[in-house]
CSV table of C-alpha atoms and ligand atoms in Angstrom, one decimal:
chain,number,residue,atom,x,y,z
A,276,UNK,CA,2.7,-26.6,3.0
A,277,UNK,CA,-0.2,-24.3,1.6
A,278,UNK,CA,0.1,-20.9,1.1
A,279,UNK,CA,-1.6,-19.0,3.3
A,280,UNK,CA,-2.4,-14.9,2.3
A,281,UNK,CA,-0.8,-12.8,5.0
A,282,UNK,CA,-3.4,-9.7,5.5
A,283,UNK,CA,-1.9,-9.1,8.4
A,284,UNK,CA,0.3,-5.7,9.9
A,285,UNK,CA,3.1,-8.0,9.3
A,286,UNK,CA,4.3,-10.2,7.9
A,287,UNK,CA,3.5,-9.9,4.7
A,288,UNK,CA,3.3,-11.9,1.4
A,289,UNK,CA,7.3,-11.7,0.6
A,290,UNK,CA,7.9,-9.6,-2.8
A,291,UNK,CA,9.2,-12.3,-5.7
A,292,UNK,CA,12.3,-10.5,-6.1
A,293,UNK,CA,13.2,-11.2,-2.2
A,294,UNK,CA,12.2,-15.0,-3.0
A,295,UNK,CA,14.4,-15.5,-5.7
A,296,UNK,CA,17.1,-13.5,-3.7
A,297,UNK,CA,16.8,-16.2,-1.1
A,298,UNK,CA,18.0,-18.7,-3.5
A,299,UNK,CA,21.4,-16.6,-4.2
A,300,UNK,CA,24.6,-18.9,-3.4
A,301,UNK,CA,25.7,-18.3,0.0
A,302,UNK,CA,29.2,-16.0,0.6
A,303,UNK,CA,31.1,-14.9,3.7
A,304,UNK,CA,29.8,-11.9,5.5
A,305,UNK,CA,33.2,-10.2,4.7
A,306,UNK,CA,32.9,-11.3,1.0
A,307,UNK,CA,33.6,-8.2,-1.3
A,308,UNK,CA,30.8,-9.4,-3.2
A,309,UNK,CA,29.0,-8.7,-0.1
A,310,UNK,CA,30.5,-5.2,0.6
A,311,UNK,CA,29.2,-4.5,-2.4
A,312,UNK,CA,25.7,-5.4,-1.9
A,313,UNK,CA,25.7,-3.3,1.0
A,314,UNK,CA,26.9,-0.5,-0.1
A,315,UNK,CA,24.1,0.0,-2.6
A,316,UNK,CA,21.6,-1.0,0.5
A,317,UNK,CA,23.2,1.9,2.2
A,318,UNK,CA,22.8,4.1,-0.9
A,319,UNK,CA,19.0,3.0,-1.1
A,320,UNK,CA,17.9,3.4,2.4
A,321,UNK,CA,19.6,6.6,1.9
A,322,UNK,CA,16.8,7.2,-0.5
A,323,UNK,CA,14.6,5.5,1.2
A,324,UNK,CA,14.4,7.3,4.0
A,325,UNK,CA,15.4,10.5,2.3
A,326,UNK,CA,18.2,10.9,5.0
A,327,UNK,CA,20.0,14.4,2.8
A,328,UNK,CA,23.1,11.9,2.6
A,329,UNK,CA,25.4,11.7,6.2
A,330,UNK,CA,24.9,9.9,9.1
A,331,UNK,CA,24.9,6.0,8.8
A,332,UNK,CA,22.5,3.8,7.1
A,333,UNK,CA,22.5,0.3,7.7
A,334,UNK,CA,21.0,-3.7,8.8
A,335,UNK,CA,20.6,-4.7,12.0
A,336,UNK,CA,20.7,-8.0,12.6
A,337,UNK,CA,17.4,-8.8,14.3
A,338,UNK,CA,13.6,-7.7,14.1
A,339,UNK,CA,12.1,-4.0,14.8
A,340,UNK,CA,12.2,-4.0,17.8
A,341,UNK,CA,15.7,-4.7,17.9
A,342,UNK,CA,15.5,-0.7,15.4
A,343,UNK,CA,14.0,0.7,18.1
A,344,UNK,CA,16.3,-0.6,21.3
A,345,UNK,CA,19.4,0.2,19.3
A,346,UNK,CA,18.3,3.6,19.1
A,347,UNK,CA,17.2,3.7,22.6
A,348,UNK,CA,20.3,2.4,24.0
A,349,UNK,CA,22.8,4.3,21.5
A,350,UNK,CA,20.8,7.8,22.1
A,351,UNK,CA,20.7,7.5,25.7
A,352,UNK,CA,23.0,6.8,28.7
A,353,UNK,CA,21.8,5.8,32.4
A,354,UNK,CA,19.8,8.8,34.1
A,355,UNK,CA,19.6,10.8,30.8
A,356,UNK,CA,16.3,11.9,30.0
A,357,UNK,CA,14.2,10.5,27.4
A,358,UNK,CA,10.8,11.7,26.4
A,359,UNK,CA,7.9,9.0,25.2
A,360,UNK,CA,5.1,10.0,23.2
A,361,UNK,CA,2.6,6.9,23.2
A,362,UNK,CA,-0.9,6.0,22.2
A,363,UNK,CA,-0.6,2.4,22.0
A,364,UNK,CA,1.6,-0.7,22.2
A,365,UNK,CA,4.9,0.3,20.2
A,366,UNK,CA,4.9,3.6,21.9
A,367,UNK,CA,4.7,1.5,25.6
A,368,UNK,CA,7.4,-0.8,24.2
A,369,UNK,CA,9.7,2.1,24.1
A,370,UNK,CA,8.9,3.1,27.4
A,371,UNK,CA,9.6,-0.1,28.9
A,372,UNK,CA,13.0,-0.2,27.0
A,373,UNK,CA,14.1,3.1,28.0
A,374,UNK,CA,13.5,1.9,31.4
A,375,UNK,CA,15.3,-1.4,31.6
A,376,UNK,CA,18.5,1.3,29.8
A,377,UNK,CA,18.0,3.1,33.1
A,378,UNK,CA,16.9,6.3,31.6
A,379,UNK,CA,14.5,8.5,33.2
A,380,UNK,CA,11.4,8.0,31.6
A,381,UNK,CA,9.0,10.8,31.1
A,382,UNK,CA,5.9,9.3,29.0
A,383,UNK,CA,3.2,11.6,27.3
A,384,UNK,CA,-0.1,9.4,26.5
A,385,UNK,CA,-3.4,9.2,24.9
A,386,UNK,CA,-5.9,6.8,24.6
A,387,UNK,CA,-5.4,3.5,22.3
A,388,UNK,CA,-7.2,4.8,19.4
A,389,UNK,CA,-6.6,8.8,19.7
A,390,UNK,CA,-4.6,11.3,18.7
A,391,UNK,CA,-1.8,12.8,20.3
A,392,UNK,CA,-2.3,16.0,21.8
A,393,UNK,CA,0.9,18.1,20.5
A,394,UNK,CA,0.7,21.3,23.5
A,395,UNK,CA,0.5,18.6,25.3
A,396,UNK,CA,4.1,17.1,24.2
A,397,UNK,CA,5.3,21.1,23.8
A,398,UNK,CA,4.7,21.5,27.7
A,399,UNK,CA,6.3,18.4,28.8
A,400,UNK,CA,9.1,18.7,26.4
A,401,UNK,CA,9.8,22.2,28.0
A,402,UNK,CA,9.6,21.0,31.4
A,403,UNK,CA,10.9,17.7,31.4
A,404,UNK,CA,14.5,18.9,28.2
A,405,UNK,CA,14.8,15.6,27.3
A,406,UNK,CA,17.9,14.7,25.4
A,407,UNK,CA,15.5,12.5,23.4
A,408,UNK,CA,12.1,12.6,22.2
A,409,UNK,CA,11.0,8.7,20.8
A,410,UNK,CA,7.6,8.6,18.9
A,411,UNK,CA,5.7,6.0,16.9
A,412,UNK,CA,5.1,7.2,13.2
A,413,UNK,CA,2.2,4.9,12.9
A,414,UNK,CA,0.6,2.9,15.4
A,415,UNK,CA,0.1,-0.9,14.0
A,416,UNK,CA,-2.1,-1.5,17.6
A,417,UNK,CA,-4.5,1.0,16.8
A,418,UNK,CA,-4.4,2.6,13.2
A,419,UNK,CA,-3.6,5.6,14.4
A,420,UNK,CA,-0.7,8.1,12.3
A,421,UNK,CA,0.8,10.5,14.2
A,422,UNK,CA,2.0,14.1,13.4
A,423,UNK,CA,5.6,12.9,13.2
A,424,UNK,CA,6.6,16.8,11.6
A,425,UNK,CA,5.3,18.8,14.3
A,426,UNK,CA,6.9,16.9,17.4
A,427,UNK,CA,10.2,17.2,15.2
A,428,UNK,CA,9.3,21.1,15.1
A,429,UNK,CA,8.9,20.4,19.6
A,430,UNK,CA,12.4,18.2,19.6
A,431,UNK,CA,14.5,21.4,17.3
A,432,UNK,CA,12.9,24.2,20.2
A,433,UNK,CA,13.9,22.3,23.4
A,434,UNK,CA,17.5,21.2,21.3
A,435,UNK,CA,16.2,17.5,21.6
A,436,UNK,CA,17.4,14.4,19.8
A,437,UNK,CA,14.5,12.7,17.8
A,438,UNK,CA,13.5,9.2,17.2
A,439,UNK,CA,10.8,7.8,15.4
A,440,UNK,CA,9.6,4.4,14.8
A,441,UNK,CA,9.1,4.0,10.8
A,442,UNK,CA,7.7,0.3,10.8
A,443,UNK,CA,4.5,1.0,9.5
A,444,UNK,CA,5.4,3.8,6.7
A,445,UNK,CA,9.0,3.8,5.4
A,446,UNK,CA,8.6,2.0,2.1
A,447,UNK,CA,4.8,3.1,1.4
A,448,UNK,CA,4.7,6.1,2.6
A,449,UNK,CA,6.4,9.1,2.2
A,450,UNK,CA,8.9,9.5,5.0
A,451,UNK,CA,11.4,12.6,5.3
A,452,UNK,CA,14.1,11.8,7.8
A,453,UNK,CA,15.8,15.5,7.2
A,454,UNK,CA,13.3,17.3,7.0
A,455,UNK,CA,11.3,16.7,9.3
A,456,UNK,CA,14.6,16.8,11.8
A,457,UNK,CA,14.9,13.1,12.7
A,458,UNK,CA,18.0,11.7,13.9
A,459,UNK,CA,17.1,7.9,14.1
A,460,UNK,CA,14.4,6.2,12.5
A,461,UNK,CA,14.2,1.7,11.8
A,462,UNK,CA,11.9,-0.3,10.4
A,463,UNK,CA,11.5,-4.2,10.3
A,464,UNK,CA,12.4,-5.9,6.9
A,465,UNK,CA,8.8,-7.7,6.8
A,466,UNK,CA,6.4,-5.0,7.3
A,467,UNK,CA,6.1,-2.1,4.2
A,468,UNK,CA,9.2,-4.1,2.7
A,469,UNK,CA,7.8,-7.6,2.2
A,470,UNK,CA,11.1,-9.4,2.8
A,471,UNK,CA,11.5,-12.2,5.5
A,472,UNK,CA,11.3,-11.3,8.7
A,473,UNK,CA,14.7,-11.1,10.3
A,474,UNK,CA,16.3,-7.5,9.6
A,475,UNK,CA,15.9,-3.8,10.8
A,476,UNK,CA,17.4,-1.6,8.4
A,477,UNK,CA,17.9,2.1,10.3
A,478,UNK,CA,18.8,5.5,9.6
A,479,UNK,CA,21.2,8.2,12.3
A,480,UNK,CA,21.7,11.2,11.3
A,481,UNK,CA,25.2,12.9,11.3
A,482,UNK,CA,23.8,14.8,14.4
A,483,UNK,CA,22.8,10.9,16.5
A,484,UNK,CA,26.3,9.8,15.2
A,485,UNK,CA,28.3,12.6,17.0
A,486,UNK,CA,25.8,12.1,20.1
A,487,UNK,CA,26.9,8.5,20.0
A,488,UNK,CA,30.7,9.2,20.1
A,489,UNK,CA,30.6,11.6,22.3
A,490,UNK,CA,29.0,9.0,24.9
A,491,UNK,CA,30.9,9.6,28.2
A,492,UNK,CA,29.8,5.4,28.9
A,493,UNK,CA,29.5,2.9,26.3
A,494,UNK,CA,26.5,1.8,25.0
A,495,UNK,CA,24.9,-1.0,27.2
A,496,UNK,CA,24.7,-3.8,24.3
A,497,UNK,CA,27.9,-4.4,22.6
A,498,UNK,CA,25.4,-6.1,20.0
A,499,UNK,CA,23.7,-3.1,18.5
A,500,UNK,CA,26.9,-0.3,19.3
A,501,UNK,CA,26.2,2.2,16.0
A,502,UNK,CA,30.3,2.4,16.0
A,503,UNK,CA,30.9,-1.0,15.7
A,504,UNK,CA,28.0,-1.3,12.9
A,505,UNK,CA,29.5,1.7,11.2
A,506,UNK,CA,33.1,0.0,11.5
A,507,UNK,CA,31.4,-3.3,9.2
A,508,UNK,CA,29.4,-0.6,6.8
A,509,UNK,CA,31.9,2.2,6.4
A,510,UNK,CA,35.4,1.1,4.9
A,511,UNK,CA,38.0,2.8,7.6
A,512,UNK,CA,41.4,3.7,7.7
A,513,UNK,CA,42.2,-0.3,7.7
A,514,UNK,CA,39.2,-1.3,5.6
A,515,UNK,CA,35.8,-2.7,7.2
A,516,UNK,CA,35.9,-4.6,10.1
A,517,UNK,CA,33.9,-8.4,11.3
A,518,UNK,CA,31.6,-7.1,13.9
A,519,UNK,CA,29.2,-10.2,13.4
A,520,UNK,CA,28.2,-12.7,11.1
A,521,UNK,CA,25.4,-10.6,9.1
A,522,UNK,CA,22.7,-13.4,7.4
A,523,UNK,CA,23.9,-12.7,3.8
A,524,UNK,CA,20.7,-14.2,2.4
A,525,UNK,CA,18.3,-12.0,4.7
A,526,UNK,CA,20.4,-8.6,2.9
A,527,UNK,CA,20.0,-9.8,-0.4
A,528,UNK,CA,16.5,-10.4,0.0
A,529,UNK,CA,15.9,-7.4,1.6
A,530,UNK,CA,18.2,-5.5,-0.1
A,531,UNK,CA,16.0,-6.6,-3.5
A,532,UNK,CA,12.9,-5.7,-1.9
A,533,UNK,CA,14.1,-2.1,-1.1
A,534,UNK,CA,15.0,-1.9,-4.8
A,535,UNK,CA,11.6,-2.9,-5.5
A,536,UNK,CA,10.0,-0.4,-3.7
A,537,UNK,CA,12.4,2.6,-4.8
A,538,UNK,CA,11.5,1.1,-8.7
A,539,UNK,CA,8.0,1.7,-7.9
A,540,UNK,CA,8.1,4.6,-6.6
A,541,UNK,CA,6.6,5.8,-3.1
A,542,UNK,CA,3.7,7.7,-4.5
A,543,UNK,CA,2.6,5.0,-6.7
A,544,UNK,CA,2.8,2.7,-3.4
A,545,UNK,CA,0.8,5.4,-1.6
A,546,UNK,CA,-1.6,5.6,-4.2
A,547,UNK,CA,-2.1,1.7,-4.2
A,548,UNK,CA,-2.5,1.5,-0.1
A,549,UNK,CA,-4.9,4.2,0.0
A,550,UNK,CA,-7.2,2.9,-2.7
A,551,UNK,CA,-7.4,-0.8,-2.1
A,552,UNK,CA,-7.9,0.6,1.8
A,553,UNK,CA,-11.0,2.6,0.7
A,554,UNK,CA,-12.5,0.0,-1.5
A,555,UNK,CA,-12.3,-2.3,1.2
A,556,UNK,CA,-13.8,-0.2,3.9
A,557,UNK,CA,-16.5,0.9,1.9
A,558,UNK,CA,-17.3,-2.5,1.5
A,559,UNK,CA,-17.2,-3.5,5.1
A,560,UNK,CA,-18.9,-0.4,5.8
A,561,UNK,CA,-21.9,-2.2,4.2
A,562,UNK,CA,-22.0,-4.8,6.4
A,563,UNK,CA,-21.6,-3.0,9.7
A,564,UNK,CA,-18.3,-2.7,10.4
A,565,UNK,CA,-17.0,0.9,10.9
A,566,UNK,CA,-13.9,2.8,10.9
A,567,UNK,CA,-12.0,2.3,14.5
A,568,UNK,CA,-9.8,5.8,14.0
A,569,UNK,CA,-11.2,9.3,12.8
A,570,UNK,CA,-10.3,10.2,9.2
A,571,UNK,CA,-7.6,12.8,9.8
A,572,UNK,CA,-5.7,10.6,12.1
A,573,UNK,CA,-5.9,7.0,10.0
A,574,UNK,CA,-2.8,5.1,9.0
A,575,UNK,CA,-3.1,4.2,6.0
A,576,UNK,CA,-1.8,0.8,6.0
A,577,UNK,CA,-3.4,-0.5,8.9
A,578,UNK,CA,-6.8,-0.5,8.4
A,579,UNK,CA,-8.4,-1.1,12.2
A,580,UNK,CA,-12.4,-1.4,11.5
A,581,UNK,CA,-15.2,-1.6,15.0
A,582,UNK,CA,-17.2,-5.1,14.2
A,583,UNK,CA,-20.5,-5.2,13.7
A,584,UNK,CA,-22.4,-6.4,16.8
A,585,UNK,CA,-23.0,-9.8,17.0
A,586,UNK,CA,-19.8,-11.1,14.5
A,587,UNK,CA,-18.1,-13.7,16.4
A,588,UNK,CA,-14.6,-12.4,15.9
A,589,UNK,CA,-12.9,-15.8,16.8
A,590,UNK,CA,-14.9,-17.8,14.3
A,591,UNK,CA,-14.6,-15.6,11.8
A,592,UNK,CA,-11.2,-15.6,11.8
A,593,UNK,CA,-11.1,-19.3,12.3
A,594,UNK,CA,-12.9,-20.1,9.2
A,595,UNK,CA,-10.8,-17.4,7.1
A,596,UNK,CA,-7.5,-19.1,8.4
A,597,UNK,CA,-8.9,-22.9,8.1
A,598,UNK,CA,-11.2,-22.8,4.9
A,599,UNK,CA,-9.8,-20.4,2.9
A,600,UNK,CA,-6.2,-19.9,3.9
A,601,UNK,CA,-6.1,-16.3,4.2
A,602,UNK,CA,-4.8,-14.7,7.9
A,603,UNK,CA,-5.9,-11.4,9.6
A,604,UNK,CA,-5.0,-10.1,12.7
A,605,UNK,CA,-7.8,-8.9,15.5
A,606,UNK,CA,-7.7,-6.4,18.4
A,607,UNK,CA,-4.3,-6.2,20.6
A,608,UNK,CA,-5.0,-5.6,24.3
A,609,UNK,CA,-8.1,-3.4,25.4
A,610,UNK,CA,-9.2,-4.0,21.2
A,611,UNK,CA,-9.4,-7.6,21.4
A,612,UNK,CA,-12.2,-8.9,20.2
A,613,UNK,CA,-14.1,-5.2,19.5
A,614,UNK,CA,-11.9,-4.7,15.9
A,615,UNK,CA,-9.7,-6.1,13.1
A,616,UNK,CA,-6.5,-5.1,12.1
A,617,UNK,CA,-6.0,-4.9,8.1
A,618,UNK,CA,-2.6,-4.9,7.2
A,619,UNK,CA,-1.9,-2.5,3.5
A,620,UNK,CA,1.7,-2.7,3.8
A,621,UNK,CA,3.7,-3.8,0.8
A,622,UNK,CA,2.9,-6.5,-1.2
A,623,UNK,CA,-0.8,-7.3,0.8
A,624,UNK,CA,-2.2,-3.5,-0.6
A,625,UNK,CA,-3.3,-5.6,-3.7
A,626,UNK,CA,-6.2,-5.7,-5.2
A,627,UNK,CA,-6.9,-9.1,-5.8
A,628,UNK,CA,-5.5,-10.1,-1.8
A,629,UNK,CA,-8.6,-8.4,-0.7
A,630,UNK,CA,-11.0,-9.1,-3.2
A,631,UNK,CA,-10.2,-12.9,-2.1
A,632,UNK,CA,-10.7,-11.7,1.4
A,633,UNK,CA,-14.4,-10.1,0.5
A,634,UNK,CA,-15.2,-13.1,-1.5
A,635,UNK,CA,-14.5,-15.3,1.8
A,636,UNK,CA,-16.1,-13.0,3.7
A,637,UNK,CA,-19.0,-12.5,1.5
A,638,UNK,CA,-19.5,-16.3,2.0
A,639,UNK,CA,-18.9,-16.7,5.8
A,640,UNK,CA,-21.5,-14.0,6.3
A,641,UNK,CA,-23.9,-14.5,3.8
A,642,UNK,CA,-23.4,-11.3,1.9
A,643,UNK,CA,-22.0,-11.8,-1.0
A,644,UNK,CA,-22.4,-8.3,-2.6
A,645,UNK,CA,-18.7,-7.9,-0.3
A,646,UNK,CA,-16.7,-8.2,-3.5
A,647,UNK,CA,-19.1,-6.7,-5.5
A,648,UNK,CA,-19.3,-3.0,-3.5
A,649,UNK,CA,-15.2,-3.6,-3.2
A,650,UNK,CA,-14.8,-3.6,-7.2
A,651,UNK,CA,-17.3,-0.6,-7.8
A,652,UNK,CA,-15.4,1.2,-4.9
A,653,UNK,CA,-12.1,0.5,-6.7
A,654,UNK,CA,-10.7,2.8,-9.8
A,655,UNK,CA,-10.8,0.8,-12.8
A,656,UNK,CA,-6.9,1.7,-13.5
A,657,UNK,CA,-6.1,0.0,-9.7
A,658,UNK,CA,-8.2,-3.5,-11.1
A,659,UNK,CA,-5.5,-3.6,-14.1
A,660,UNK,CA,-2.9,-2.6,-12.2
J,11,LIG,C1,5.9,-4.6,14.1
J,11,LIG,C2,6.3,-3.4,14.8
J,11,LIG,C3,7.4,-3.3,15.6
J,11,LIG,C4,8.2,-4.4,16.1
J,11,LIG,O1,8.7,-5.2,15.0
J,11,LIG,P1,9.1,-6.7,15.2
J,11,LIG,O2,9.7,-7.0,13.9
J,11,LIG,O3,7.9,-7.4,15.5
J,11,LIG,O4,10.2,-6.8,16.3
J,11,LIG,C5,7.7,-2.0,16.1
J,11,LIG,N1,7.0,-0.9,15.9
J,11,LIG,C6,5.9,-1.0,15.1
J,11,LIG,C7,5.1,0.2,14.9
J,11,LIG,C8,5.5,-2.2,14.5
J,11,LIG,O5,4.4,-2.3,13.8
């Protein structure tokens, strides 16, 4: 099969060091070689996350969204309360999710595309006291990033839990579990990570831990019960305990690609999204496209840009996928077919991914000074890098 580049909010292009990890000979989930392994993925997501140390890092067996339903249905019991902040598609996935767990559902919205208006969240937080307050760090719908510190700051005065949805920015941005007062935060192993698709690795604080144990029901999936994860990732009284069959190779390939990132460092990851991301736009910008989401509110890596009128969105994309193998993802519901979706996350916020992109854009338009603007815009050190 040909390669294909992934510019897209996930997947991404997998990291080598996840590739070759893929290749490891197989062991049994309860292998000690395997304990191992994952007790130096719980050390690094630790880090990762920068969690303060407690609590329970870990994998779950299954995609984001399983992250964020574990946490939904560990946090809450039927008829507790549960606060939603949502401007977009993850934030109305957890709504629907805390619905189906029989929680009562209390949703603060904005538009697809706009901040979140934090008084807004104060005055529902204080009227609704949720036991939980769920946000999405970054919104991969609309390219929006939102104030994840301050609606921690909303969660300590009304004595809430707080859960926030890391896909987009663990691994490439910086992300402070403690301090900003988070007690569960996931991710999904093929967004800012660039391992296969297939893993969520999490984060609970001490604080979600006790919560969890001090349920007065069990939590609805026997599948993603914290205490039985923490019974396979935490040696006990008699040792660790089978909960499932874990995919060894998925951990080891993730597991790499974690190391990866820690080796790099966040910053320098930061620093790479943010300036392939303005290169590129400044490029675009040329042509007509324009910036989807205001400055201070942009994620940085998910870059949504308006088309220029007149581009025919479908056969653009058409002839990027078909003649020159390289994938982007369009608008998701009310954005469909008014903007792109540029994915920065891990191994795609390179410089030569998107000057391949320009130079196939360049061509499909007709405007071939695309990759020319996008290696002026760029720092010399970030071509070399
Ligand atoms: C991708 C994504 C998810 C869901 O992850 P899957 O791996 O597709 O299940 C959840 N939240 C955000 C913000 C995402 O970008």
């Amino acid at each position: 099969m040909e390669q294909v580049l992934l510019l897209t909010p996930g997947p991404t292009p997998l990291h080598p060091r996840a590739v070759a990890a893929l290749q490891w000979p197989m062991r049994g989930h309860m292998d000690p070689e395997v304990f191992a392994y994952n007790d130096r993925i719980v050390a690094d997501l630790h880090t990762l996350y920068q969690t303060g140390g407690g609590g329970l890092t870990c994998l779950l067996s299954g995609t984001g969204s399983l992250g964020m339903e574990a946490g939904l249905a560990n946090l809450l019991e039927p008829s507790d309360s549960v606060l939603i902040i949502s401007n977009g598609v993850f934030g109305e996935r957890m709504a629907e999710m805390a619905q189906r767990l029989g929680a009562r559902v209390s949703v603060v919205r904005a538009p697809f595309g706009a901040g979140i208006d934090l008084a807004e969240v104060r005055s529902a937080a204080k009227r609704v006291r949720p036991k939980l307050i769920a946000a999405v760090h970054g919104e991969t719908s609309t390219g929006v990033l939102n104030p994840i510190p301050e609606i921690g700051e909303i969660a300590r005065e009304v004595g809430a839990l707080y859960s926030v949805d890391a896909v987009t920015t663990v691994g490439m941005l910086e992300f402070k579990m403690q301090a900003w007062g988070i007690d569960y935060a996931y991710t999904g192993s093929q967004k800012c990570l660039s391992a296969p698709p297939g893993l969520a690795p999490v984060a609970y604080s001490a604080r979600a831990l006790t919560a969890i144990s001090t349920r007065k029901t069990p939590v609805v999936t026997w599948y993603s019960d914290a205490l039985g994860m923490l019974g396979y990732w935490e040696p006990g009284q008699q040792g660790r305990k089978y909960h499932h069959t874990v995919p060894v190779q998925l951990h080891w390939a993730t597991g790499e690609a974690i190391r990866a990132a820690l080796e790099e460092g966040i910053p320098a990851r930061s620093e790479r999204v943010r300036t392939v991301a303005a290169a590129a736009l400044a490029a675009l910008c040329t042509v007509g496209f324009e910036p989807f989401v205001p400055e201070a509110i942009r994620l940085p890596t998910v870059l949504a840009v308006r088309l220029p009128p007149g581009l025919d969105d479908a056969h653009v994309r058409y002839r990027l996928r078909h003649d020159y193998f390289i994938s982007i993802t369009g608008g998701l519901g009310e954005t469909a077919g008014k903007i792109w979706r540029l994915g920065l996350m891990g191994e795609t916020a390179r410089p030569e991914h998107y000057r391949a992109l320009l130079v196939a854009l360049g061509e499909i338009l007709g405007e071939p000074r695309l990759p020319v603007v996008f290696d002026q815009a760029l720092p010399t050190a970030a071509l070399a890098a």
